[in-house]
Amino acid sequence: MKAKELLAIATEFGAPVYVYDSAKIQKQYDRLTKAFGKVGSLKVNYAAKALSNLSILRFMKHLGCGLDTVSIQEVRLGLDAGFRADEIIFTPNGVSLEELEEAAALGVQINIDNLSILEQFGSKHPEIPVCIRINPHVMAGGNSKISVGHIDSKFGISIHQLPHILRIAKLTDLKINGIHMHTGSDILDIDVFLYASEILFDAAKQFKDLEFIDFGSGFKVPYKEGDIQTNIEELGKKLGKRFNEFCEEYGKSLTLAFEPGKYLVSEAGYFLAAVNVVKQTTSTVFAGIDSGFNHLIRPMFYGSYHDIRNLSNPGGKERFYSVVGYVCETDTFANNRRIGEISEGDVLAFSNAGAYCFAMASNYNSRYRPAEVLWHKGEAQLIRKRETYEDLKHNQIDIGTQF
Ligand SMILES: *Cc1c(COP(=O)(O)O)cnc(C)c1O
């Protein structure tokens, strides 16, 4: 989005504020579906946890997405946003049997990621088909915090335990209608992904009732100029071809499913925050913003990079700044970054703020979570109000003066 448009939003709705550009989300969706155009049945299930605002979920539904959820609450948000139960897949990790049963009772496709629950669920509900999450033990990305396919990962049922899965299915008469993998959040190398897919195809042959194969997500998006990103077109061509071949072999045309979060919303999001103070120390110039890791924790949590523009001085001479927050911990958003000269009161825009940004916001330091705005067809619409002091106190029970 243009600096002028973003600045107008900060003026109208105040800062800090998150802004999401619907056209960018649509562009990403169209690119993915086009890349897999040769696949007979493709399903893109948006991973709600990346950004779960109801209006965003509604927009995903409007695009034609299904929904990938990781909690019963996300399932409920999806239903409230207009998704039919059969358009939702529930892919949790380590949740209780009761939570899975609750989702299944709503008619949602469930995806089970451990043998213990698989056996319990199968014994109680053999009539409800389930998907199973397989861990192919392939490292898809370099960052171990977001790679979930490796040998000691807590996610999925190990591919080496395939015989156990088959035994449980036989014993309980459970129908397995899908198999799934999600190898992490940073697929740099398509060949690694294709390699993991072969493992999944191989496993798929063992299941007679499949309706879909879910390849998870992990598409890498660029964070700055020159960054490598997943070559979606090449992946579409290669995996699409292999998938079609597999369906022939399997004797049935299956649905190819993905569940991208970051890929769909990361680049569509901007986080706008005002500069409270410019502070020069011996060797560093700090720009202290009216925010902290309570609003945007990814740089501190994952070391993620977010490009920062000074909206108030777009053509300004660049200087080096360390951009920091107001939280009473070290909360550095950027270290010695070149940014157009900053004055107090200027508004900065953080890029790639759509995925795992608002979704991870908290009330730490008793701060309000920011507002969210949707930029759609040239108009800004408020889709979440900024919190208030009343919200902070909402569930607290003040036991009064009895001490
Ligand atoms: C988080 C998650 C996703 C989405 O991952 P992105 O990297 O945001 O695309 C997909 N599937 C599962 C099971 C997840 O937990």
mmCIF file of N, CA and C in Angstrom, residues 110-166:
data_model
loop_
_atom_site.group_PDB
_atom_site.id
_atom_site.type_symbol
_atom_site.label_atom_id
_atom_site.label_comp_id
_atom_site.label_asym_id
_atom_site.label_seq_id
_atom_site.Cartn_x
_atom_site.Cartn_y
_atom_site.Cartn_z
ATOM 1 N N ILE A 110 -11.851 -34.000 11.085
ATOM 2 C CA ILE A 110 -10.778 -33.943 12.074
ATOM 3 C C ILE A 110 -9.527 -34.657 11.588
ATOM 4 N N ASN A 111 -8.436 -34.210 12.147
ATOM 5 C CA ASN A 111 -7.118 -34.653 11.744
ATOM 6 C C ASN A 111 -6.385 -35.030 13.031
ATOM 7 N N ILE A 112 -5.985 -36.284 13.152
ATOM 8 C CA ILE A 112 -5.424 -36.759 14.419
ATOM 9 C C ILE A 112 -3.918 -36.947 14.294
ATOM 10 N N ASP A 113 -3.200 -36.510 15.314
ATOM 11 C CA ASP A 113 -1.741 -36.509 15.174
ATOM 12 C C ASP A 113 -1.020 -37.363 16.208
ATOM 13 N N ASN A 114 -1.735 -38.294 16.869
ATOM 14 C CA ASN A 114 -1.019 -39.237 17.727
ATOM 15 C C ASN A 114 -1.796 -40.536 17.839
ATOM 16 N N LEU A 115 -1.062 -41.610 18.114
ATOM 17 C CA LEU A 115 -1.642 -42.958 18.088
ATOM 18 C C LEU A 115 -2.628 -43.179 19.235
ATOM 19 N N SER A 116 -2.329 -42.604 20.378
ATOM 20 C CA SER A 116 -3.177 -42.818 21.542
ATOM 21 C C SER A 116 -4.602 -42.315 21.284
ATOM 22 N N ILE A 117 -4.694 -41.074 20.820
ATOM 23 C CA ILE A 117 -6.025 -40.495 20.562
ATOM 24 C C ILE A 117 -6.676 -41.187 19.362
ATOM 25 N N LEU A 118 -5.855 -41.580 18.391
ATOM 26 C CA LEU A 118 -6.411 -42.264 17.218
ATOM 27 C C LEU A 118 -7.150 -43.529 17.653
ATOM 28 N N GLU A 119 -6.519 -44.259 18.550
ATOM 29 C CA GLU A 119 -7.122 -45.501 19.012
ATOM 30 C C GLU A 119 -8.392 -45.236 19.839
ATOM 31 N N GLN A 120 -8.295 -44.246 20.731
ATOM 32 C CA GLN A 120 -9.464 -43.917 21.553
ATOM 33 C C GLN A 120 -10.619 -43.425 20.691
ATOM 34 N N PHE A 121 -10.299 -42.540 19.739
ATOM 35 C CA PHE A 121 -11.350 -41.979 18.891
ATOM 36 C C PHE A 121 -11.969 -43.076 18.023
ATOM 37 N N GLY A 122 -11.084 -43.893 17.458
ATOM 38 C CA GLY A 122 -11.552 -44.968 16.581
ATOM 39 C C GLY A 122 -12.445 -45.964 17.314
ATOM 40 N N SER A 123 -12.101 -46.263 18.579
ATOM 41 C CA SER A 123 -12.898 -47.221 19.343
ATOM 42 C C SER A 123 -14.289 -46.666 19.627
ATOM 43 N N LYS A 124 -14.346 -45.362 19.897
ATOM 44 C CA LYS A 124 -15.639 -44.766 20.245
ATOM 45 C C LYS A 124 -16.479 -44.374 19.028
ATOM 46 N N HIS A 125 -15.801 -43.936 17.956
ATOM 47 C CA HIS A 125 -16.544 -43.380 16.809
ATOM 48 C C HIS A 125 -16.053 -43.960 15.486
ATOM 49 N N PRO A 126 -16.174 -45.257 15.313
ATOM 50 C CA PRO A 126 -15.655 -45.835 14.071
ATOM 51 C C PRO A 126 -16.368 -45.304 12.822
ATOM 52 N N GLU A 127 -17.552 -44.717 13.033
ATOM 53 C CA GLU A 127 -18.327 -44.242 11.876
ATOM 54 C C GLU A 127 -17.856 -42.876 11.382
ATOM 55 N N ILE A 128 -17.017 -42.192 12.160
ATOM 56 C CA ILE A 128 -16.567 -40.854 11.725
ATOM 57 C C ILE A 128 -15.200 -40.969 11.058
ATOM 58 N N PRO A 129 -15.116 -40.660 9.776
ATOM 59 C CA PRO A 129 -13.813 -40.753 9.100
ATOM 60 C C PRO A 129 -12.845 -39.694 9.608
ATOM 61 N N VAL A 130 -11.583 -40.048 9.695
ATOM 62 C CA VAL A 130 -10.585 -39.095 10.170
ATOM 63 C C VAL A 130 -9.405 -39.009 9.205
ATOM 64 N N CYS A 131 -8.743 -37.892 9.300
ATOM 65 C CA CYS A 131 -7.484 -37.693 8.579
ATOM 66 C C CYS A 131 -6.371 -37.942 9.590
ATOM 67 N N ILE A 132 -5.229 -38.402 9.121
ATOM 68 C CA ILE A 132 -4.121 -38.554 10.051
ATOM 69 C C ILE A 132 -2.939 -37.695 9.620
ATOM 70 N N ARG A 133 -2.322 -37.132 10.619
ATOM 71 C CA ARG A 133 -1.164 -36.284 10.357
ATOM 72 C C ARG A 133 0.095 -37.117 10.473
ATOM 73 N N ILE A 134 0.812 -37.191 9.372
ATOM 74 C CA ILE A 134 2.034 -37.974 9.303
ATOM 75 C C ILE A 134 3.237 -37.047 9.438
ATOM 76 N N ASN A 135 4.227 -37.489 10.162
ATOM 77 C CA ASN A 135 5.483 -36.753 10.196
ATOM 78 C C ASN A 135 6.492 -37.494 9.319
ATOM 79 N N PRO A 136 6.802 -36.918 8.156
ATOM 80 C CA PRO A 136 7.726 -37.601 7.234
ATOM 81 C C PRO A 136 9.190 -37.434 7.639
ATOM 82 N N HIS A 137 9.438 -36.700 8.702
ATOM 83 C CA HIS A 137 10.804 -36.440 9.169
ATOM 84 C C HIS A 137 11.680 -35.807 8.101
ATOM 85 N N VAL A 138 11.158 -34.753 7.553
ATOM 86 C CA VAL A 138 11.946 -34.020 6.579
ATOM 87 C C VAL A 138 12.062 -32.593 7.083
ATOM 88 N N MET A 139 13.281 -32.100 7.092
ATOM 89 C CA MET A 139 13.503 -30.723 7.520
ATOM 90 C C MET A 139 13.271 -29.807 6.330
ATOM 91 N N ALA A 140 12.204 -29.056 6.421
ATOM 92 C CA ALA A 140 11.890 -28.205 5.281
ATOM 93 C C ALA A 140 12.532 -26.828 5.385
ATOM 94 N N GLY A 141 12.844 -26.402 6.571
ATOM 95 C CA GLY A 141 13.370 -25.048 6.710
ATOM 96 C C GLY A 141 14.601 -25.006 7.579
ATOM 97 N N GLY A 142 15.247 -23.857 7.621
ATOM 98 C CA GLY A 142 16.479 -23.754 8.373
ATOM 99 C C GLY A 142 16.255 -23.420 9.842
ATOM 100 N N ASN A 143 15.142 -22.795 10.163
ATOM 101 C CA ASN A 143 14.912 -22.314 11.519
ATOM 102 C C ASN A 143 14.194 -23.382 12.329
ATOM 103 N N SER A 144 14.896 -23.942 13.339
ATOM 104 C CA SER A 144 14.333 -25.096 14.045
ATOM 105 C C SER A 144 13.079 -24.734 14.828
ATOM 106 N N LYS A 145 12.872 -23.439 15.100
ATOM 107 C CA LYS A 145 11.661 -23.049 15.821
ATOM 108 C C LYS A 145 10.430 -23.220 14.929
ATOM 109 N N ILE A 146 10.613 -23.203 13.626
ATOM 110 C CA ILE A 146 9.447 -23.331 12.763
ATOM 111 C C ILE A 146 9.538 -24.538 11.829
ATOM 112 N N SER A 147 10.420 -25.458 12.131
ATOM 113 C CA SER A 147 10.474 -26.709 11.395
ATOM 114 C C SER A 147 9.818 -27.776 12.248
ATOM 115 N N VAL A 148 8.786 -28.391 11.734
ATOM 116 C CA VAL A 148 8.045 -29.319 12.576
ATOM 117 C C VAL A 148 8.075 -30.745 12.036
ATOM 118 N N GLY A 149 8.933 -31.004 11.052
ATOM 119 C CA GLY A 149 8.951 -32.334 10.468
ATOM 120 C C GLY A 149 10.120 -33.209 10.919
ATOM 121 N N HIS A 150 11.004 -32.682 11.752
ATOM 122 C CA HIS A 150 12.205 -33.432 12.083
ATOM 123 C C HIS A 150 11.940 -34.552 13.092
ATOM 124 N N ILE A 151 12.961 -35.304 13.400
ATOM 125 C CA ILE A 151 12.782 -36.582 14.092
ATOM 126 C C ILE A 151 12.217 -36.418 15.502
ATOM 127 N N ASP A 152 12.626 -35.385 16.211
ATOM 128 C CA ASP A 152 12.143 -35.226 17.579
ATOM 129 C C ASP A 152 11.021 -34.216 17.696
ATOM 130 N N SER A 153 10.380 -33.932 16.589
ATOM 131 C CA SER A 153 9.289 -32.963 16.613
ATOM 132 C C SER A 153 8.082 -33.555 17.340
ATOM 133 N N LYS A 154 7.311 -32.701 17.996
ATOM 134 C CA LYS A 154 6.112 -33.185 18.695
ATOM 135 C C LYS A 154 4.943 -33.360 17.739
ATOM 136 N N PHE A 155 5.106 -32.946 16.483
ATOM 137 C CA PHE A 155 3.986 -32.927 15.548
ATOM 138 C C PHE A 155 3.867 -34.205 14.726
ATOM 139 N N GLY A 156 2.664 -34.693 14.610
ATOM 140 C CA GLY A 156 2.385 -35.779 13.683
ATOM 141 C C GLY A 156 2.748 -37.153 14.208
ATOM 142 N N ILE A 157 2.304 -38.168 13.452
ATOM 143 C CA ILE A 157 2.647 -39.554 13.774
ATOM 144 C C ILE A 157 3.782 -39.954 12.843
ATOM 145 N N SER A 158 4.835 -40.458 13.428
ATOM 146 C CA SER A 158 6.013 -40.774 12.627
ATOM 147 C C SER A 158 5.674 -41.721 11.486
ATOM 148 N N ILE A 159 6.246 -41.465 10.362
ATOM 149 C CA ILE A 159 6.064 -42.334 9.190
ATOM 150 C C ILE A 159 6.514 -43.768 9.513
ATOM 151 N N HIS A 160 7.457 -43.869 10.450
ATOM 152 C CA HIS A 160 7.933 -45.203 10.833
ATOM 153 C C HIS A 160 6.890 -45.972 11.633
ATOM 154 N N GLN A 161 5.854 -45.274 12.066
ATOM 155 C CA GLN A 161 4.802 -45.939 12.845
ATOM 156 C C GLN A 161 3.589 -46.290 11.988
ATOM 157 N N LEU A 162 3.780 -46.246 10.693
ATOM 158 C CA LEU A 162 2.695 -46.580 9.771
ATOM 159 C C LEU A 162 2.033 -47.927 10.087
ATOM 160 N N PRO A 163 2.830 -48.955 10.397
ATOM 161 C CA PRO A 163 2.187 -50.237 10.743
ATOM 162 C C PRO A 163 1.240 -50.125 11.941
ATOM 163 N N HIS A 164 1.608 -49.276 12.923
ATOM 164 C CA HIS A 164 0.724 -49.081 14.080
ATOM 165 C C HIS A 164 -0.597 -48.434 13.656
ATOM 166 N N ILE A 165 -0.480 -47.458 12.792
ATOM 167 C CA ILE A 165 -1.695 -46.767 12.312
ATOM 168 C C ILE A 165 -2.616 -47.779 11.646
ATOM 169 N N LEU A 166 -2.034 -48.598 10.805
ATOM 170 C CA LEU A 166 -2.835 -49.582 10.062
ATOM 171 C C LEU A 166 -3.487 -50.582 11.012
#
